[in-house]
Structure formats: structure tokens, C-alpha cells
CSV table of C-alpha atoms in Angstrom, one decimal:
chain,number,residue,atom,x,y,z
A,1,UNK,CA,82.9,20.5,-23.1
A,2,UNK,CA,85.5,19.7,-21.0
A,3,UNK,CA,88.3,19.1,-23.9
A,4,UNK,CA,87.2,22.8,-24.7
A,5,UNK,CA,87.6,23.9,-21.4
A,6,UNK,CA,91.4,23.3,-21.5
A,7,UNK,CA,91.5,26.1,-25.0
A,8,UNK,CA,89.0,28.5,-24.2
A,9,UNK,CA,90.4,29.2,-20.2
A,10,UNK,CA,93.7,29.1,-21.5
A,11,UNK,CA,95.0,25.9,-19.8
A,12,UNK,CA,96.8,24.4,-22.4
A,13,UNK,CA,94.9,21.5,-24.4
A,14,UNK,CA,93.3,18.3,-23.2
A,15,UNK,CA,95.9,15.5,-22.6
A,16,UNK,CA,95.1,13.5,-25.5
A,17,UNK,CA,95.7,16.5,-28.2
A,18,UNK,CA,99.1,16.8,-26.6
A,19,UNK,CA,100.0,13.8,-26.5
A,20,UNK,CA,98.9,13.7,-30.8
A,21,UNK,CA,100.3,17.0,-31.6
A,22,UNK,CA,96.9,18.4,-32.5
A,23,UNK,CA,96.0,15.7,-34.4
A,24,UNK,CA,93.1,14.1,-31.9
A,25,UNK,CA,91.0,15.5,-29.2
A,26,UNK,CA,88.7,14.0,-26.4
A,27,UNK,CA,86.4,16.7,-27.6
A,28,UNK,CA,86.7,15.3,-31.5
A,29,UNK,CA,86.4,11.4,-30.3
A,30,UNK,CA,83.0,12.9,-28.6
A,31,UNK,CA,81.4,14.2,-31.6
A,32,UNK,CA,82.6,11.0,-33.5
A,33,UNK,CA,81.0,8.7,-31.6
A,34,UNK,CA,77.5,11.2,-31.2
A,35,UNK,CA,77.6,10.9,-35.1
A,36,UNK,CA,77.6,7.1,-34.7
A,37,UNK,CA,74.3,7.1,-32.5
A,38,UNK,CA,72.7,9.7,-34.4
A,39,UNK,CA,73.5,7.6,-37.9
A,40,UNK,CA,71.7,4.5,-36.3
A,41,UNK,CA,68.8,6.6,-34.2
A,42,UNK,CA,68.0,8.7,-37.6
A,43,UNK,CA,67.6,5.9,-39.7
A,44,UNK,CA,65.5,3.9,-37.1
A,45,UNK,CA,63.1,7.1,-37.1
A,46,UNK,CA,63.0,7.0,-41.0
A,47,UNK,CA,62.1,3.8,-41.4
A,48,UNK,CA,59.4,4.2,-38.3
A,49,UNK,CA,58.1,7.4,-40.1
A,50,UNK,CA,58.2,6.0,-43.0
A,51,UNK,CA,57.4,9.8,-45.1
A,52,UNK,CA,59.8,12.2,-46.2
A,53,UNK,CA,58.1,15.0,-45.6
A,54,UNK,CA,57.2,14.1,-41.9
A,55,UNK,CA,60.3,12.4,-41.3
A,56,UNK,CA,62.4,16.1,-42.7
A,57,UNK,CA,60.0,18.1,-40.3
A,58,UNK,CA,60.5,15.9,-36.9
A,59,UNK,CA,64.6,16.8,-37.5
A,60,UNK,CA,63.8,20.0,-38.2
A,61,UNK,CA,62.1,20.8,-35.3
A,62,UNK,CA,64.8,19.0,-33.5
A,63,UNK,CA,67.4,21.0,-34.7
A,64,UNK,CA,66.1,24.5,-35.4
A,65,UNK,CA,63.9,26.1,-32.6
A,66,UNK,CA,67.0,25.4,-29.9
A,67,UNK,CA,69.3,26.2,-32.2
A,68,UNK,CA,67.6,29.6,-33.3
A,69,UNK,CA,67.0,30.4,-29.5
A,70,UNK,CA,71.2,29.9,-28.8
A,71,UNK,CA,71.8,32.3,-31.7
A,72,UNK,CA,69.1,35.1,-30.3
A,73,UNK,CA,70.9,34.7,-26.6
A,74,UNK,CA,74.4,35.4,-28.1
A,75,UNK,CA,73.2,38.3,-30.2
A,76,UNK,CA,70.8,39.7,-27.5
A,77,UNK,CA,72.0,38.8,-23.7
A,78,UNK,CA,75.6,37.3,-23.8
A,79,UNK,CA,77.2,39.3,-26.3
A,80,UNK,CA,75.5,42.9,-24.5
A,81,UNK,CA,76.9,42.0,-21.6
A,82,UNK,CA,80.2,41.6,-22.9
A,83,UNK,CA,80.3,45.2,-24.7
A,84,UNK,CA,78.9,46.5,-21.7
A,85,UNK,CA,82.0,44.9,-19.5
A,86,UNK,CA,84.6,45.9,-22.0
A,87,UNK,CA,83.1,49.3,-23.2
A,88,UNK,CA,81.2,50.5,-20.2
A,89,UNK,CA,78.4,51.1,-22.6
A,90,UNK,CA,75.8,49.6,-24.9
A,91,UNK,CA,75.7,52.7,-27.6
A,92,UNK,CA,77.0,51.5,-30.7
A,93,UNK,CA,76.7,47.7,-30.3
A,94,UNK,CA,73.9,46.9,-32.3
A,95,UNK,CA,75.1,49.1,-35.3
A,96,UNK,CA,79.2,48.2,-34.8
A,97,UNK,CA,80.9,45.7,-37.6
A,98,UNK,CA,79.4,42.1,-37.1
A,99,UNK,CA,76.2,43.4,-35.8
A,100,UNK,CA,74.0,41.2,-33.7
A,101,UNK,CA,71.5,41.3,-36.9
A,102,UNK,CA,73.7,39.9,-39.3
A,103,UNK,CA,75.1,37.0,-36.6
A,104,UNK,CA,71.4,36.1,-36.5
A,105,UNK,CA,70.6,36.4,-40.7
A,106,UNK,CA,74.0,35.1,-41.3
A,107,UNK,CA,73.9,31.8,-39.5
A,108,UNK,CA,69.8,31.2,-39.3
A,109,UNK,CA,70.6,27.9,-41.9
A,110,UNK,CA,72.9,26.2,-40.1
A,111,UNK,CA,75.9,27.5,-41.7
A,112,UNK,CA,78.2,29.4,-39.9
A,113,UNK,CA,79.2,32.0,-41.5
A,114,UNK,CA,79.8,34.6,-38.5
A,115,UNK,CA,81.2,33.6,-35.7
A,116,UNK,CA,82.1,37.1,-34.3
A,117,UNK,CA,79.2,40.0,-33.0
A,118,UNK,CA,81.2,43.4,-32.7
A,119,UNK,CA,84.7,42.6,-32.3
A,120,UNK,CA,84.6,40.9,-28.6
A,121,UNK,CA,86.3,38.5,-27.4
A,122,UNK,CA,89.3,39.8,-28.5
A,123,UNK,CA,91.9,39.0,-25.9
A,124,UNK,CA,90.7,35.5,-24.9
A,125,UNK,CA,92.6,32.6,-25.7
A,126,UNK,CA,90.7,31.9,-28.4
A,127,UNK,CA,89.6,35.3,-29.5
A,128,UNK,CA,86.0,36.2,-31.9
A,129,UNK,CA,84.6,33.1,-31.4
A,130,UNK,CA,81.0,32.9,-29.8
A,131,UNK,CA,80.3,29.7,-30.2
A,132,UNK,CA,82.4,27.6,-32.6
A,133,UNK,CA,80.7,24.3,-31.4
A,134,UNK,CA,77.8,25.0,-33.9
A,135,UNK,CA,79.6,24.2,-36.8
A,136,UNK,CA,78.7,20.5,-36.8
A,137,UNK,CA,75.0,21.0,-36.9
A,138,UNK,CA,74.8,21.7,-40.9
A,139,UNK,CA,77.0,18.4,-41.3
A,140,UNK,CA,74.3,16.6,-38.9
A,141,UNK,CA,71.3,17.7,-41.5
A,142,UNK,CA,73.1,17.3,-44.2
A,143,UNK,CA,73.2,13.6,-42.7
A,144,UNK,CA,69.3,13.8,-42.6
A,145,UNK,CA,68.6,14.8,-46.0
A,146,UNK,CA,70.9,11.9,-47.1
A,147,UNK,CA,69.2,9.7,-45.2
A,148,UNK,CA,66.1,10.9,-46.5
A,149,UNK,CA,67.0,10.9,-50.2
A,150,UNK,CA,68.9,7.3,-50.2
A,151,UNK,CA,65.9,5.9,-48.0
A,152,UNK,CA,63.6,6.9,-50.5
A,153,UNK,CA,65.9,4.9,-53.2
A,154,UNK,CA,66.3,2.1,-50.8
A,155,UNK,CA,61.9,1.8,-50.3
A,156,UNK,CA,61.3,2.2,-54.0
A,157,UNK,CA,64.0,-0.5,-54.7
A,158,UNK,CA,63.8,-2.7,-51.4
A,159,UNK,CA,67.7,-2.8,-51.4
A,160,UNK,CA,69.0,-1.5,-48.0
A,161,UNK,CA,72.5,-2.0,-49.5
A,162,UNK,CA,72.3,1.3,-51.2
A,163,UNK,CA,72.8,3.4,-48.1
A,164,UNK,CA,76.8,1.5,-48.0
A,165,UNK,CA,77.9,3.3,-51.2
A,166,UNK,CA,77.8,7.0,-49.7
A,167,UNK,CA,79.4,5.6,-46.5
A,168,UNK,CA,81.8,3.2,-48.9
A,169,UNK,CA,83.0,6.4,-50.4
A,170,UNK,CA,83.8,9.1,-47.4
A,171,UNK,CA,84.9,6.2,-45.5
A,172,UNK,CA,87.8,5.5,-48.1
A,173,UNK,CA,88.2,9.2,-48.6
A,174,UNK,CA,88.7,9.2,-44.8
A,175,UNK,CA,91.5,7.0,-44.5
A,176,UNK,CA,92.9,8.1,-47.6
A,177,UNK,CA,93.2,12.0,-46.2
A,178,UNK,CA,94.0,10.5,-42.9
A,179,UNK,CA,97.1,8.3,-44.1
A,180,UNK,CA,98.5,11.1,-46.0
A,181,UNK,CA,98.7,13.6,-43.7
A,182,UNK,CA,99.5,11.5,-40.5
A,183,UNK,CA,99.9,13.3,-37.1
A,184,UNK,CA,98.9,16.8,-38.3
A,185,UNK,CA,95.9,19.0,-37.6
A,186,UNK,CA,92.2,18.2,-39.5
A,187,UNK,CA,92.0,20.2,-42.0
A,188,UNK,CA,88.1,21.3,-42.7
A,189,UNK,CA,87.2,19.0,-45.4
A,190,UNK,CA,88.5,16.1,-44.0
A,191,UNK,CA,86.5,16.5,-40.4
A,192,UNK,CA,83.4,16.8,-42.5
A,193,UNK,CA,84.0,13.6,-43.9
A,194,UNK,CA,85.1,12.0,-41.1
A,195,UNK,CA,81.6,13.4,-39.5
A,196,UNK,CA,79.9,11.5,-42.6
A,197,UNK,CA,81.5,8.2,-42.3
A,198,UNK,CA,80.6,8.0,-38.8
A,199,UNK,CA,77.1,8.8,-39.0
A,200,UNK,CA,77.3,6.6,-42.3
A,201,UNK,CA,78.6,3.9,-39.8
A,202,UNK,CA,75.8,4.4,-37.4
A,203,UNK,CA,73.0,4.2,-39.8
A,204,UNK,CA,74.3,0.8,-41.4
A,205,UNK,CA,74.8,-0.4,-37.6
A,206,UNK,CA,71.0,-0.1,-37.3
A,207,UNK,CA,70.5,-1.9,-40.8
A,208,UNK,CA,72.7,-4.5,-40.2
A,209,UNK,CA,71.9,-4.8,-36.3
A,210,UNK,CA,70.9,-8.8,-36.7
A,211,UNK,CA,74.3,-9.3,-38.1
A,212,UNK,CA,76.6,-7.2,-35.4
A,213,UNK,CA,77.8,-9.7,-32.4
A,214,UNK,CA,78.0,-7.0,-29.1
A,215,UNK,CA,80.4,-8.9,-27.0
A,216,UNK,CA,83.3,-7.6,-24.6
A,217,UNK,CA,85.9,-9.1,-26.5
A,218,UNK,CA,85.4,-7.3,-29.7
A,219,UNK,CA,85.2,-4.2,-27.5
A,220,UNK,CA,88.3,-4.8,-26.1
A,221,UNK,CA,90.0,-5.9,-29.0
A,222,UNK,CA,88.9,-2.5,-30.7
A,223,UNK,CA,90.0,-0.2,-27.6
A,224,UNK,CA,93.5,-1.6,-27.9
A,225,UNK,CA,94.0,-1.1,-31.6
A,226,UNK,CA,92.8,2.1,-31.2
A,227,UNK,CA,95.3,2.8,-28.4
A,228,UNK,CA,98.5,0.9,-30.5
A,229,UNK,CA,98.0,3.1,-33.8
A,230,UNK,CA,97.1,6.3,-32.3
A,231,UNK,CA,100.5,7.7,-32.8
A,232,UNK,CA,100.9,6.5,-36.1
A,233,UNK,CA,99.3,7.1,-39.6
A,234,UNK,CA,97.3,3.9,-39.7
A,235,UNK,CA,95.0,5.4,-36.5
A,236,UNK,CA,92.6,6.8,-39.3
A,237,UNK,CA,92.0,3.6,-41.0
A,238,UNK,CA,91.5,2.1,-38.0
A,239,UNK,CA,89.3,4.8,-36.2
A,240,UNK,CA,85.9,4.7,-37.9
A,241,UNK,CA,85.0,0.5,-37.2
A,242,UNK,CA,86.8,0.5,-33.7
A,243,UNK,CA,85.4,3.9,-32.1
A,244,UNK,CA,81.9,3.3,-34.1
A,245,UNK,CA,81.7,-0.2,-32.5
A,246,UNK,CA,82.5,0.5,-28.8
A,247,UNK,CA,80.4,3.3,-29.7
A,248,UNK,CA,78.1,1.4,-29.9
A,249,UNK,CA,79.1,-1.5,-27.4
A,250,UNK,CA,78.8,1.0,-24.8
A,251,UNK,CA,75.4,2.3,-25.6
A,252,UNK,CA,74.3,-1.8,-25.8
A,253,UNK,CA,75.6,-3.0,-23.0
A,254,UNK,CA,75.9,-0.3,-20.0
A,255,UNK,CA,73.7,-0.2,-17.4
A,256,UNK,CA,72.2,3.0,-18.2
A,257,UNK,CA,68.7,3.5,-19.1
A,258,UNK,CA,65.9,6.0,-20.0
A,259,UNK,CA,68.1,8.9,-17.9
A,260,UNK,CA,66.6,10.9,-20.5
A,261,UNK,CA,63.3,9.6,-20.9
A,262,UNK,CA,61.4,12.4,-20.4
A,263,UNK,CA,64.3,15.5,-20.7
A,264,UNK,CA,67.2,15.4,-22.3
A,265,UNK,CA,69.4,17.9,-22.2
A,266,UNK,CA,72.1,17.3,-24.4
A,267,UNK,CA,71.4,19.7,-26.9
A,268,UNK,CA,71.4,22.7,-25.0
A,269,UNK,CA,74.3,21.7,-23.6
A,270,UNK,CA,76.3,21.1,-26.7
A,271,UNK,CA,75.1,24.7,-28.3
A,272,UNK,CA,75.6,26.9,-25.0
A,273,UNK,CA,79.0,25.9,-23.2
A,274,UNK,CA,81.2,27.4,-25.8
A,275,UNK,CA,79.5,31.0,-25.7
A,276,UNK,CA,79.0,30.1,-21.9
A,277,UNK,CA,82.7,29.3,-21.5
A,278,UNK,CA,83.7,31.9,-23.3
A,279,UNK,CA,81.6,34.4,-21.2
A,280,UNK,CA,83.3,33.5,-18.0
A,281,UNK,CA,86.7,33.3,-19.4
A,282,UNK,CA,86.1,37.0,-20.6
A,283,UNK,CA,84.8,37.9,-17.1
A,284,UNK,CA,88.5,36.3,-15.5
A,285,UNK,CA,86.7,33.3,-14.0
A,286,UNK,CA,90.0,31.5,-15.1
A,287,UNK,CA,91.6,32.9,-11.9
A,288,UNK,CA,90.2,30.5,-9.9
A,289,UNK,CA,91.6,27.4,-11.8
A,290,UNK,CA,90.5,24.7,-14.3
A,291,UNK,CA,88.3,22.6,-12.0
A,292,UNK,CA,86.4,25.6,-10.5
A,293,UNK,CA,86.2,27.4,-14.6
A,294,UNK,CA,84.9,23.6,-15.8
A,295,UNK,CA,83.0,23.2,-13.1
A,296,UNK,CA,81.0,26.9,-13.0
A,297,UNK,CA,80.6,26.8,-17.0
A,298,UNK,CA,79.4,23.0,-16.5
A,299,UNK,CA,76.8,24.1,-14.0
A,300,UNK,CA,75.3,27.5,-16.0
A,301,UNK,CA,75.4,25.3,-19.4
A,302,UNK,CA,73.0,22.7,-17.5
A,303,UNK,CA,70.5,25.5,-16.4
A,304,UNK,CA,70.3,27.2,-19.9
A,305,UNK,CA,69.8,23.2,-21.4
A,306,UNK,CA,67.4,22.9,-18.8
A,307,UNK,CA,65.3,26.2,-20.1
A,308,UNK,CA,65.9,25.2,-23.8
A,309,UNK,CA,64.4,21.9,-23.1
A,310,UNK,CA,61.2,23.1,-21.2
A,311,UNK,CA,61.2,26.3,-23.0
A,312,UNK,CA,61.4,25.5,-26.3
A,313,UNK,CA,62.7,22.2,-27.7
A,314,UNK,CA,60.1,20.1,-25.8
A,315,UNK,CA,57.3,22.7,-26.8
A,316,UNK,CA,58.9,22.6,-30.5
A,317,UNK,CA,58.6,18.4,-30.6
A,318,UNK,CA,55.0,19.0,-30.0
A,319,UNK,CA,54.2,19.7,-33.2
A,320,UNK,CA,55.6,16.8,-34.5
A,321,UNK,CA,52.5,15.2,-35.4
A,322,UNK,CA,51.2,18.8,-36.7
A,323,UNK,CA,48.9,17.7,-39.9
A,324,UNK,CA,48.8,20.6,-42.7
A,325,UNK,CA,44.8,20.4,-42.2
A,326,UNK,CA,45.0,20.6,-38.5
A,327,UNK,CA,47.3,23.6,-39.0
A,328,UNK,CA,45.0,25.3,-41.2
A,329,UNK,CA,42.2,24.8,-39.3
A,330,UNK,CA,44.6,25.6,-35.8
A,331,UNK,CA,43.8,22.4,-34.1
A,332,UNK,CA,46.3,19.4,-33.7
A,333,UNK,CA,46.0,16.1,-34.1
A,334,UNK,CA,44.6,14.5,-31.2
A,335,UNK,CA,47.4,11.1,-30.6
A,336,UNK,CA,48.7,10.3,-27.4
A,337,UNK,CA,52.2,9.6,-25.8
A,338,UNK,CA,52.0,6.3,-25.8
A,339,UNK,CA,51.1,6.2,-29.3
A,340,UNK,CA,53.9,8.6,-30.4
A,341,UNK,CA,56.7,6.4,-28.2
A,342,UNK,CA,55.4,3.1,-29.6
A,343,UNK,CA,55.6,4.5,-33.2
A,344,UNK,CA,59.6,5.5,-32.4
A,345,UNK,CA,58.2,9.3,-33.2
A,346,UNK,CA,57.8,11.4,-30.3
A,347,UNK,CA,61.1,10.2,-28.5
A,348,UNK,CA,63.0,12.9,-27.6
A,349,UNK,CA,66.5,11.1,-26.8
A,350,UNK,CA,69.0,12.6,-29.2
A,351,UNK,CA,69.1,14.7,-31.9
């Protein structure tokens, strides 16, 4: 959020995609290293699920409810507003170009395929876009249904070493894309895969946790090769193990625990800033400078996470444990936390 921050209030871009000439972000190194912990969190609930079907349903309720309620508040509150404030009227917003029906029918499966409701946003720095930050989600269950399909392989054959080849794969298409094109912007198709090889890198983390050493000096060691090949093509070959490790290091080692025990909200963070951000930048909250923009689109992000999580993601990971005969009959299956937590299946930390 705050690497987009710099783009969307027009302040220029965060220090580190200067100092790369595009090529890196703070913002991009973020969603690399959530791709990390989801890989190893994902497969950990797989194998505790241990059932397609249930394990597919727990990430879609995850992933969908939230992400359904941010595409109804862009289409129905923050984009009225916005034709309101730069038409002085509501008549012909819901039947304009790039309706607010088609954002929602357009974009309801993860892909994003409209990012624009009725021409706003025209003259912000980054104009038409509501909320480019969703764009990761359909690469994140993509990810699941991987996991899903080469876990069913890897049960059936007891080999856990079939889950490397997908990751063996992107990780050398990665580094191949990477080399070639050196210090120039991601194209697309090679952020998708980079999104894949670190989630691919997480997931074998958690199969091969007996086998990783977590010690400072590794962590070190990875932060300044990182660092010395940054401005050079070899930073993508490097990139995937150092980042995934300290990554992971990090999530080891610091002394922070269970701040999210019982609500996290991460989610509604990540899927409301942009269109929150944008909103304010619209409305010329800019004026006031980057600390008070960051710090005012920080602060209304938080309370619409806050209403996501109580409102509807919490309510939605109720029904994980939802049998198809309780639903029929409209009763649920009577388990407690305890047993859900113990079982690695009604956490809600991450995605």
C-alpha cells in the first residue's frame, strides 16, 4: 500500500523502483514474499484436510465472499460517489459505458477483465483504474488448484517430490525471462510466473521444513546478495531462494505472534486501498502531502478490513465445516474451535 501510494497521489514512485528504473518495487517484493507464506500455509492446510473437495471449498470461501463484497462497494458506493463529484449527478451512471453491472459480471471469477466503471478516474495519475491490486487473486487460486491436483498425485503415489517439477519449470522460466530482459519493466507473463515460483517455493519450504536450517547467517548472507545483484541482470536468478528464505526467516524467527489470532485483516486491506487511495486522490486529498494521503488512506482501508472481516469473511469461514447433508437439511455440523484450530482448518491467518 504504501509503494502504491507514491503512483496513485502522484508523488513520483517508491525509492526502490527508481533507483531500478521500473524494474523492482517495494510493493512487488511484498506480494513476492506473501506468495512465499501462502505456498507453505496452503499446502500445510492440504495435507491437514486431506480432501479435495473440502480443501477447494475452505480457499474458496477465503477468497470469494470478501472479494465479491470489494467488487459490489466499487460498483455501488465508491464509484457513485465519484460520478456524483465529477458530474454533479447520478442519472446516467448505471447505464454509461463500463456500467457498474458488467464491472461486477465481468470480474466475479477472479479475472479482471474491467478495471474501469463509467469513465472515472480520468485525470488521476493513474487514470480508469479502480482497483488494479486484484489482479493477483486469480494467480493465488490458480496456486490452489495446483496444489490440489499435484497433491492428489503426490497421495496416490506417496512421492512429495512431484510438487518440485511445476516449481522446477517457472522457476527456470523466471530466471530465464529475467536475464534477458535485465533492468526493464515486468512484462505480464513473466510476473505471473514469478508469482508461481514463489508460491511454488513456499509450498516446497513446508515439505522440506526438516531439511531447511533457519539461522541468521543464511539470512544475512541472502539480504546482501540480494542487495549486490539488484542492479544487474543476475538479481532474477538470485531473487526467488534469497527473498523466499528471509521470507521465511523472518516469519520463523521474529518475535511476533498470533497478532492475528482471532482477526486478521489483511485481506481487506490488500483489496480496498487501491480503490480507497484512488477515491481520496480523486477528491484532492493529495494537497496535503504524502504522509497525511498514506496516512488517511492507511486509516479508512483498516476500517473497511475491519467490516470485511466481521462482516463477511469471518461469517464466510463459518461454513467451512458445512457438510452437504447438514446443508440440505439447514443445520451445521456441530465441531468446536478448538477442534477446527487443532485440525489446522478453521485458522484464519492468511489467505
Amino acid at each position: 500500500m504504501w509503494s502504491h501510494a507514491f503512483t496513485l497521489g502522484g508523488f513520483g514512485v517508491d525509492p526502490l523502483r527508481a533507483f531500478t528504473r521500473g524494474a523492482e518495487d517495494v510493493g512487488a517484493i511484498a506480494v513476492d514474499g506473501f506468495f512465499v507464506l501462502s505456498g507453505l500455509l496452503i499446502v500445510r492446510s492440504f495435507e491437514r484436510t486431506a480432501n479435495i473437495g473440502r480443501f477447494l471449498w475452505h480457499r474458496s470461501l477465503r477468497i470469494f465472499p470478501g472479494f465479491w463484497a470489494c467488487l459490489a462497494a466499487v460498483a455501488f458506493v465508491f464509484a457513485p460517489i465519484l460520478f456524483v463529484h465529477e458530474r454533479g449527478t447520478l442519472a446516467g451512471y448505471f447505464s454509461s459505458p463500463n456500467s457498474p453491472w458488467t464491472y461486477l459480471t465481468a470480474n466475479a471469477f477472479l479475472a479482471m477483465n474491467q478495471y474501469n466503471v463509467a469513465g472515472l478516474l480520468a485525470k488521476t495519475p493513474v487514470p480508469f483504474l479502480f482497483n488494479r491490486s486484484l489482479w493477483t487473486l486469480q494467480y493465488e487460486f490458480y496456486c490452489y488448484i495446483a496444489v490440489a491436483v499435484l497433491g492428489a498425485f503426490a497421495i496416490v503415489g506417496r512421492r512429495r517430490s512431484i510438487l518440485l517439477v511445476p516449481l522446477s519449470i517457472a522457476f527456470a522460466l523466471f530466471i530465464a525471462g529475467s536475464v534477458v530482459r535485465g533492468q526493464q519493466t515486468v512484462p505480464t507473463t513473466l510476473r505471473s510466473m514469478e508469482l508461481y515460483t514463489f508460491f511454488g517455493i513456499g509450498a516446497s519450504a513446508y515439505l522440506y521444513r526438516s531439511r531447511i536450517p533457519m539461522r541468521g547467517s543464511i539470512a544475512a548472507l541472502a539480504l546482501l546478495l540480494i542487495a549486490a545483484t539488484l542492479p544487474t541482470r543476475i538479481y532474477g536468478v538470485v531473487l526467488p531462494l534469497a527473498l523466499g528464505y528471509l521470507t521465511l526467516y523472518a516469519a520463523m524467527m521474529l518475535p511476533l505472534r498470533d497478532f492475528d489470532k482471532r482477526s486478521d485483516f489483511s485481506y481487506g486491506i490488500y483489496i480496498y486501498a487501491f480503490p480507497i487511495s484512488q477515491l481520496l486522490t480523486a477528491f484532492g486529498a493529495t494537497a496535503a502531502g504524502f504522509a497525511a494521503y498514506f496516512g488517511a488512506a492507511y486509516a479508512i482501508s483498516l476500517a473497511f478490513a475491519v467490516a470485511s472481516w466481521f462482516g463477511i469473511e469471518k461469517r464466510a469461514l463459518a461454513l467451512k465445516n458445512l457438510s452437504l447433508k447438514a446443508f440440505l437439511s439447514g443445520r451445521m455440523e456441530d465441531e468446536t474451535r478448538d477442534a477446527q484450530i487443532s485440525h489446522g482448518i478453521g485458522s484464519a491467518r492468511g489467505i
